[in-house]
XYZ file of C-alpha atoms in Angstrom:
498
model
C 0.241 0.097 0.289
C 3.032 2.200 -0.499
C 3.389 3.643 3.342
C 4.700 2.559 6.916
C 3.660 2.679 10.268
C 0.203 2.773 11.971
C -2.424 4.253 9.099
C -6.062 3.875 9.502
C -7.813 2.716 6.530
C -10.821 3.690 4.897
C -12.323 2.327 1.987
C -14.271 4.037 -0.573
C -17.136 1.695 -2.110
C -19.740 1.880 -4.896
C -23.074 -0.009 -4.859
C -23.416 0.449 -1.220
C -26.776 0.336 -1.047
C -28.668 -2.606 0.911
C -31.430 -4.768 0.369
C -33.686 -5.115 3.330
C -32.838 -4.887 6.849
C -29.653 -7.127 6.654
C -26.591 -6.294 5.156
C -25.799 -8.113 2.363
C -23.270 -5.928 0.027
C -19.842 -5.921 1.520
C -16.487 -6.403 0.633
C -14.181 -9.326 1.571
C -10.468 -8.013 2.669
C -7.614 -8.432 4.657
C -3.902 -7.434 5.054
C -1.616 -9.772 3.355
C 0.329 -11.107 6.701
C -3.277 -12.200 7.683
C -4.642 -15.860 6.600
C -8.689 -14.810 7.001
C -10.781 -12.315 5.606
C -12.821 -9.392 7.498
C -16.265 -8.002 5.927
C -16.362 -4.553 5.571
C -20.297 -3.243 5.013
C -20.024 -0.240 3.099
C -22.296 2.935 4.996
C -26.055 2.716 3.171
C -26.163 6.710 3.892
C -29.846 7.718 3.815
C -30.824 10.816 1.874
C -28.167 10.081 -1.054
C -29.472 8.923 -4.770
C -28.847 5.748 -5.087
C -25.912 4.678 -7.436
C -24.911 8.201 -7.630
C -22.141 8.442 -4.888
C -19.116 6.282 -3.144
C -19.421 5.351 0.241
C -16.504 6.256 2.260
C -16.265 4.083 5.590
C -13.497 3.975 8.257
C -12.342 -0.030 8.333
C -9.346 -0.159 11.054
C -6.246 1.127 12.074
C -2.783 -1.067 11.587
C 0.506 -0.872 11.097
C 0.379 -1.256 6.982
C 4.418 -1.248 6.552
C 5.284 -3.639 3.741
C 1.924 -5.045 3.221
C -0.825 -5.499 0.944
C -4.581 -4.980 0.743
C -5.919 -8.308 -0.057
C -9.843 -8.094 -1.945
C -11.839 -11.247 -2.414
C -15.546 -11.029 -3.744
C -17.593 -13.401 -1.831
C -18.291 -16.509 -3.798
C -21.082 -17.938 -1.118
C -24.438 -18.686 -2.893
C -26.130 -16.105 -0.623
C -24.034 -13.355 -1.538
C -23.543 -14.178 -5.511
C -26.313 -11.511 -6.341
C -24.785 -8.896 -4.115
C -22.207 -6.344 -5.319
C -19.549 -3.726 -3.597
C -16.822 -2.688 -5.587
C -14.063 -0.881 -4.257
C -12.972 2.648 -5.731
C -9.739 3.440 -3.821
C -8.595 3.067 -0.562
C -7.205 6.101 1.753
C -4.646 6.134 4.417
C -4.065 8.659 7.091
C -0.958 9.039 9.592
C -1.318 8.476 13.483
C 0.814 8.659 16.230
C 0.170 5.105 17.292
C -1.598 2.240 17.513
C -5.340 2.089 18.366
C -5.928 0.902 21.997
C -8.676 -1.459 23.248
C -8.260 -0.976 27.353
C -9.686 -3.673 29.246
C -11.739 -1.629 31.389
C -13.559 -0.675 28.063
C -14.387 -4.486 27.256
C -18.213 -4.061 27.901
C -19.642 -5.738 25.158
C -21.249 -9.036 24.331
C -21.324 -10.447 20.408
C -24.244 -13.040 19.977
C -23.787 -15.146 16.685
C -27.117 -17.584 16.159
C -24.999 -19.734 13.661
C -27.163 -18.903 10.460
C -24.468 -16.132 8.638
C -26.832 -15.173 5.996
C -28.292 -18.729 5.309
C -24.851 -20.278 5.760
C -22.253 -21.663 8.327
C -18.862 -21.844 8.811
C -17.140 -23.835 6.255
C -13.533 -23.914 7.452
C -11.021 -22.543 10.387
C -10.369 -19.592 8.239
C -14.176 -18.624 8.180
C -14.467 -19.133 12.032
C -11.574 -17.125 12.336
C -13.288 -14.594 9.804
C -16.345 -13.993 12.423
C -14.439 -13.716 15.539
C -11.105 -12.785 15.350
C -11.787 -9.122 14.233
C -13.599 -8.738 17.611
C -10.230 -8.380 19.157
C -10.250 -4.876 17.449
C -13.160 -3.856 19.326
C -14.787 -3.330 23.055
C -16.202 -7.015 22.982
C -15.122 -9.205 25.677
C -17.869 -12.045 25.521
C -18.788 -14.410 22.254
C -22.053 -16.183 22.403
C -21.536 -18.949 20.053
C -24.848 -20.737 19.104
C -23.938 -24.520 19.350
C -27.537 -26.175 18.891
C -31.246 -25.400 18.282
C -32.884 -27.740 20.847
C -30.759 -31.250 19.973
C -29.830 -30.239 16.196
C -26.187 -29.588 16.820
C -23.526 -27.672 14.934
C -20.569 -29.413 16.411
C -19.729 -33.615 15.974
C -22.438 -34.498 19.158
C -22.716 -37.644 20.945
C -25.966 -36.564 22.704
C -27.719 -34.986 20.397
C -28.134 -34.796 16.356
C -25.654 -33.409 14.213
C -27.374 -30.749 11.543
C -27.978 -32.981 8.402
C -26.186 -32.113 5.195
C -29.485 -31.207 2.977
C -31.971 -28.721 2.330
C -34.473 -27.321 -0.013
C -32.612 -25.676 -2.868
C -32.597 -21.985 -3.324
C -34.205 -21.513 -0.264
C -32.977 -19.707 2.834
C -30.855 -20.653 4.983
C -30.201 -24.145 2.547
C -26.200 -24.170 2.447
C -26.178 -24.373 6.696
C -25.899 -28.318 7.018
C -23.611 -28.369 3.753
C -21.128 -26.168 5.142
C -20.705 -27.862 8.284
C -20.464 -31.155 6.938
C -17.558 -29.798 4.911
C -15.480 -28.989 8.066
C -16.696 -32.793 9.791
C -15.477 -34.542 6.712
C -12.120 -32.938 7.105
C -11.915 -33.530 10.937
C -12.632 -30.219 11.597
C -14.438 -29.238 14.712
C -16.116 -25.721 14.505
C -16.790 -25.648 17.793
C -13.518 -26.206 19.028
C -11.711 -23.944 16.421
C -14.528 -21.009 17.445
C -12.953 -21.703 21.509
C -9.227 -21.422 20.101
C -9.966 -18.294 17.959
C -11.674 -16.640 20.826
C -9.125 -17.202 23.489
C -6.399 -15.898 21.100
C -8.043 -13.186 20.425
C -8.574 -12.508 24.498
C -12.463 -12.945 24.597
C -14.290 -15.441 26.656
C -16.700 -17.533 24.693
C -19.779 -19.399 25.837
C -22.165 -22.030 24.342
C -25.209 -20.924 23.206
C -28.843 -23.175 23.426
C -31.528 -21.698 20.948
C -34.813 -23.127 20.893
C -36.203 -24.106 17.354
C -39.836 -25.181 15.825
C -41.474 -26.010 12.690
C -41.600 -23.980 9.880
C -44.346 -23.631 7.183
C -43.688 -25.270 3.639
C -41.561 -24.814 2.084
C -39.273 -23.167 4.526
C -37.856 -25.759 6.470
C -35.356 -24.345 9.167
C -32.328 -27.150 9.552
C -33.415 -29.582 11.933
C -32.611 -33.341 11.876
C -35.610 -35.496 11.304
C -35.008 -37.474 14.753
C -34.495 -34.463 16.851
C -37.171 -34.465 20.028
C -38.788 -31.350 18.579
C -39.944 -33.626 15.509
C -39.940 -37.441 16.833
C -42.020 -36.433 20.359
C -44.872 -34.220 19.667
C -45.843 -35.579 22.997
C -43.551 -33.428 24.763
C -44.743 -30.294 22.786
C -46.418 -27.368 24.693
C -50.541 -27.210 25.051
C -52.858 -24.400 24.350
C -56.097 -23.708 26.306
C -58.334 -26.576 24.172
C -55.198 -28.838 24.559
C -54.361 -27.815 20.822
C -50.430 -28.726 20.317
C -48.138 -26.266 19.818
C -44.595 -26.338 18.007
C -42.163 -25.732 20.877
C -40.999 -28.232 23.347
C -42.089 -27.604 26.903
C -39.854 -27.554 30.080
C -42.511 -29.001 31.674
C -41.257 -32.101 30.815
C -38.312 -33.715 32.671
C -37.116 -35.358 29.545
C -36.970 -32.063 27.501
C -35.015 -30.125 30.873
C -32.421 -33.327 30.952
C -31.760 -33.237 26.880
C -31.228 -29.465 27.480
C -28.723 -30.066 30.124
C -27.284 -33.274 28.644
C -26.206 -31.116 25.614
C -24.871 -28.298 27.639
C -23.007 -30.751 29.757
C -21.395 -32.307 26.742
C -20.240 -28.924 25.611
C -18.762 -27.632 29.038
C -17.203 -31.150 29.792
C -15.298 -31.537 25.965
C -14.760 -28.146 24.811
C -12.434 -24.971 26.023
C -15.772 -23.205 27.041
C -16.283 -20.460 30.054
C -19.749 -20.668 30.007
C -23.270 -21.691 28.523
C -26.179 -19.602 27.515
C -29.842 -19.934 27.038
C -31.105 -17.658 24.310
C -34.479 -17.457 25.725
C -36.124 -14.662 24.320
C -37.362 -16.808 21.319
C -39.151 -19.855 21.058
C -41.793 -18.872 23.534
C -43.934 -20.512 25.121
C -41.469 -22.150 27.449
C -44.669 -23.635 29.345
C -48.235 -23.609 28.725
C -50.862 -25.552 29.845
C -49.358 -29.283 29.811
C -50.589 -32.188 32.004
C -47.290 -31.459 34.546
C -48.338 -27.807 34.863
C -51.780 -28.357 35.023
C -51.450 -30.987 38.027
C -48.910 -28.564 39.383
C -51.159 -25.645 39.433
C -54.005 -28.090 40.816
C -52.247 -29.277 43.851
C -50.778 -25.618 44.584
C -54.104 -23.866 44.241
C -57.009 -26.289 43.049
C -58.311 -24.445 40.047
C -57.968 -24.864 36.253
C -55.355 -22.109 35.214
C -56.630 -22.103 31.559
C -59.453 -20.173 32.711
C -57.598 -17.328 34.446
C -56.487 -13.978 33.012
C -53.077 -13.424 31.422
C -52.439 -11.468 34.064
C -52.752 -13.976 37.023
C -49.379 -14.417 38.666
C -50.097 -17.666 40.223
C -49.512 -18.913 36.824
C -46.556 -16.971 36.080
C -45.314 -18.702 39.529
C -46.009 -22.244 38.178
C -44.670 -21.851 35.151
C -41.371 -20.442 36.526
C -41.205 -23.498 39.064
C -40.549 -25.830 35.927
C -37.877 -23.194 34.141
C -36.161 -22.759 37.811
C -35.557 -26.963 38.140
C -33.958 -26.810 34.385
C -31.392 -23.694 35.901
C -30.614 -25.610 39.494
C -30.500 -28.896 37.685
C -27.860 -27.155 35.174
C -25.919 -25.437 37.903
C -25.387 -28.491 39.758
C -24.027 -30.656 36.692
C -21.858 -27.666 35.749
C -20.593 -27.479 39.169
C -19.472 -31.111 39.219
C -18.147 -30.638 35.090
C -16.011 -27.587 36.545
C -14.811 -29.469 39.680
C -13.581 -32.282 37.494
C -12.011 -29.763 34.804
C -10.369 -27.338 37.595
C -12.540 -24.577 36.712
C -15.807 -22.621 37.397
C -18.435 -22.442 34.330
C -20.594 -19.351 34.231
C -24.672 -19.397 32.916
C -25.992 -16.282 30.865
C -29.359 -16.242 29.690
C -31.527 -13.781 27.362
C -34.453 -12.727 28.663
C -37.290 -10.283 28.359
C -37.407 -6.749 27.975
C -38.538 -6.423 31.931
C -38.729 -8.611 34.948
C -42.333 -8.807 34.885
C -42.561 -9.934 31.168
C -40.109 -12.595 31.748
C -41.994 -13.677 34.808
C -44.906 -13.797 32.498
C -43.214 -16.770 30.217
C -41.965 -18.144 33.327
C -38.454 -16.578 33.689
C -38.591 -15.672 37.700
C -35.348 -12.882 37.370
C -35.557 -12.205 41.221
C -35.065 -16.125 41.986
C -32.292 -16.625 39.279
C -30.452 -13.799 41.221
C -31.135 -14.455 44.353
C -30.063 -18.352 43.996
C -27.408 -17.034 42.018
C -28.270 -19.443 39.254
C -27.112 -17.091 36.304
C -24.019 -14.838 36.184
C -25.315 -12.865 33.105
C -28.653 -11.327 32.292
C -29.345 -10.129 28.756
C -32.595 -8.217 28.199
C -33.767 -8.350 24.716
C -37.076 -6.650 23.177
C -39.666 -8.991 23.801
C -41.269 -9.154 20.339
C -43.876 -11.875 21.351
C -45.464 -9.950 24.387
C -49.314 -10.286 24.493
C -50.800 -7.043 23.731
C -52.412 -6.667 27.091
C -49.302 -7.204 28.955
C -47.680 -3.873 28.254
C -44.366 -2.446 26.364
C -42.320 -4.800 24.153
C -39.488 -2.620 23.666
C -36.399 -2.307 25.696
C -36.187 0.535 27.479
C -33.574 2.261 30.011
C -36.054 2.120 32.645
C -36.645 -1.445 31.983
C -32.849 -1.827 32.760
C -32.931 -0.165 35.663
C -35.356 -2.551 37.039
C -32.780 -5.488 36.098
C -30.016 -3.373 37.460
C -31.703 -3.106 41.063
C -32.564 -6.653 41.099
C -28.865 -7.707 40.405
C -27.438 -5.097 42.375
C -24.391 -6.370 45.169
C -25.163 -10.067 43.588
C -22.173 -10.147 41.453
C -24.806 -10.778 38.400
C -24.033 -8.748 35.464
C -26.550 -6.529 33.144
C -25.947 -6.563 29.487
C -28.895 -5.478 27.377
C -29.322 -5.680 23.801
C -28.333 -2.246 22.298
C -28.448 -3.047 18.505
C -31.313 -5.579 17.345
C -34.672 -3.690 18.260
C -35.585 -2.220 14.857
C -38.389 -0.567 16.772
C -36.279 2.076 17.992
C -36.397 3.910 14.993
C -34.067 6.289 14.180
C -32.545 7.081 18.058
C -28.631 6.985 17.606
C -27.281 3.793 18.887
C -24.467 5.590 21.077
C -27.499 7.406 22.606
C -29.358 4.350 23.585
C -25.702 2.676 24.814
C -25.268 6.009 27.058
C -29.058 5.831 28.398
C -28.688 2.153 29.129
C -25.310 2.277 31.251
C -27.050 5.422 32.790
C -29.844 3.037 33.753
C -27.436 0.719 35.425
C -26.134 -1.702 32.722
C -22.587 -3.387 33.082
C -21.894 -3.691 29.174
C -24.206 -4.257 26.141
C -25.127 -6.851 23.851
C -24.762 -6.623 20.042
C -26.423 -9.136 17.980
C -25.399 -11.145 15.406
C -21.648 -9.817 14.829
C -22.411 -6.194 14.426
C -19.825 -4.695 16.181
C -17.346 -5.464 13.062
C -19.479 -4.063 10.189
C -18.389 -0.817 8.559
C -22.045 0.042 8.520
C -21.523 1.592 11.883
C -17.849 1.765 13.075
C -18.412 3.221 16.111
C -20.171 0.451 17.340
C -16.914 -1.387 18.334
C -16.357 1.696 20.706
C -19.530 1.124 22.727
C -17.616 0.108 25.896
C -15.825 3.596 25.830
C -18.378 5.147 28.119
C -17.003 8.392 29.017
C -16.394 8.911 24.755
C -19.750 8.371 23.943
C -21.033 12.043 23.936
C -18.196 12.357 20.664
C -19.966 9.496 18.500
C -21.606 12.167 16.225
C -18.012 13.575 15.752
C -16.468 10.262 15.303
C -19.190 9.217 12.791
C -18.703 12.338 11.121
C -14.957 11.992 10.591
C -15.374 7.707 9.587
C -18.550 7.926 7.308
C -19.067 10.405 4.583
C -20.704 10.223 0.865
C -18.282 11.266 -1.868
C -20.780 11.977 -5.115
C -19.777 10.717 -8.476
C -20.961 13.192 -11.958
C -19.789 10.147 -14.089
C -18.344 7.027 -14.836
C -15.795 6.819 -17.920
C -17.354 9.566 -19.542
C -21.083 8.599 -18.903
C -23.366 11.146 -17.160
C -24.964 9.845 -13.407
C -27.480 13.080 -13.639
C -30.633 11.558 -12.802
C -32.181 13.498 -14.931
C -30.145 13.708 -18.048
C -27.920 10.522 -17.354
C -27.692 6.693 -17.689
C -30.430 6.666 -14.820
C -33.173 7.757 -17.342
C -33.080 4.568 -18.896
C -34.664 2.831 -16.008
């Protein structure tokens, strides 16, 4: 790159317009001394005329002495119809390297295993997902290892995600990508642990709920998975109708969940485990074990009670607490054998009260120290009669008040809730910190997208009021009047042909 020393690198990318909510258009790039590619998502600048500007965005600060910039198109199927073309690269001299102090390491990054319809297909792809987080305020990676008992590693307890799908239907390629690694004797979970620790990060194995999908969209599910093979273990509605969610009211379901996470904790270099419990609701509804428990305690039929009857919530919570108590006991036993202590994290609903409706008794989880990390999340599936579903600062304060002095850490999600509208992410982060948050969760690798480079610095609490100045320096639009002598004037140029 005809330069030496530390330098910030800006990329100037044409065709930066994104398709829908997810950042499909991207550039894959790395420095020549690296073995994995990073993804750079060009900023989509609102108010700019489509295809008439070059999107300039900050990538990273690095020592570029004697190094080349390597660019590669993304050949994976999900990205074949997207385009992002690098027009030029700008460097700027700086006094020293970018630093990421330990005290700013406050971010949690969640990976759900579905990378735009793909999974990781090589150790280099694992590294491309996790290694860039070393250049951020991230401290913890939540890496999805299974959806129910359909697993993304060579399990003996559950079922390995099958190598099949419906061609052309998202996310068709996940099983194929996984089996490319397994056929070479590579273990994606073992590789994720290695890369995370090399980057100075903690890593938790993440368990996510799964349900059936209507044809033709079949989310990857092993045909012998418990959800498919045991409909007798599904949740039941008021009229006894089956609902396609495994119920925690059944000991077999709880045991399978604990066995899976115990297998992972016992065989991999993990720091903890995680339940993604803001999806896949309900956890317990009106199954026979729940009805029997409610009748023993109250002598009533809960199916006739209003949604707001907290007695129903408390009985539900008994089954969920049983899961966490048994999990903690099992992990402690494995930890003694392996000479380490495993932490437990759980993504909960947007406030303690709405969590309680679904059976997540936050106060009890904290009081019994069954969890170490709570991650409040927008409650997308809350019945309207139960109030606000968004994650608001005052709700974060409710969690912080419950956790005060317990050692339980609170990391509200700051990056997923599309309902937040146009509120700047940095302002939302500042409000959450002021409400008592210990850090923030950024969903699905958001800290490493060029679309908002300041996200990587959201652990720098003292600098949040400088976010607008940082963004103004890091992102700008460069208008283009013509390309190869062809006018881009929207009234008279090539755009008038449609």
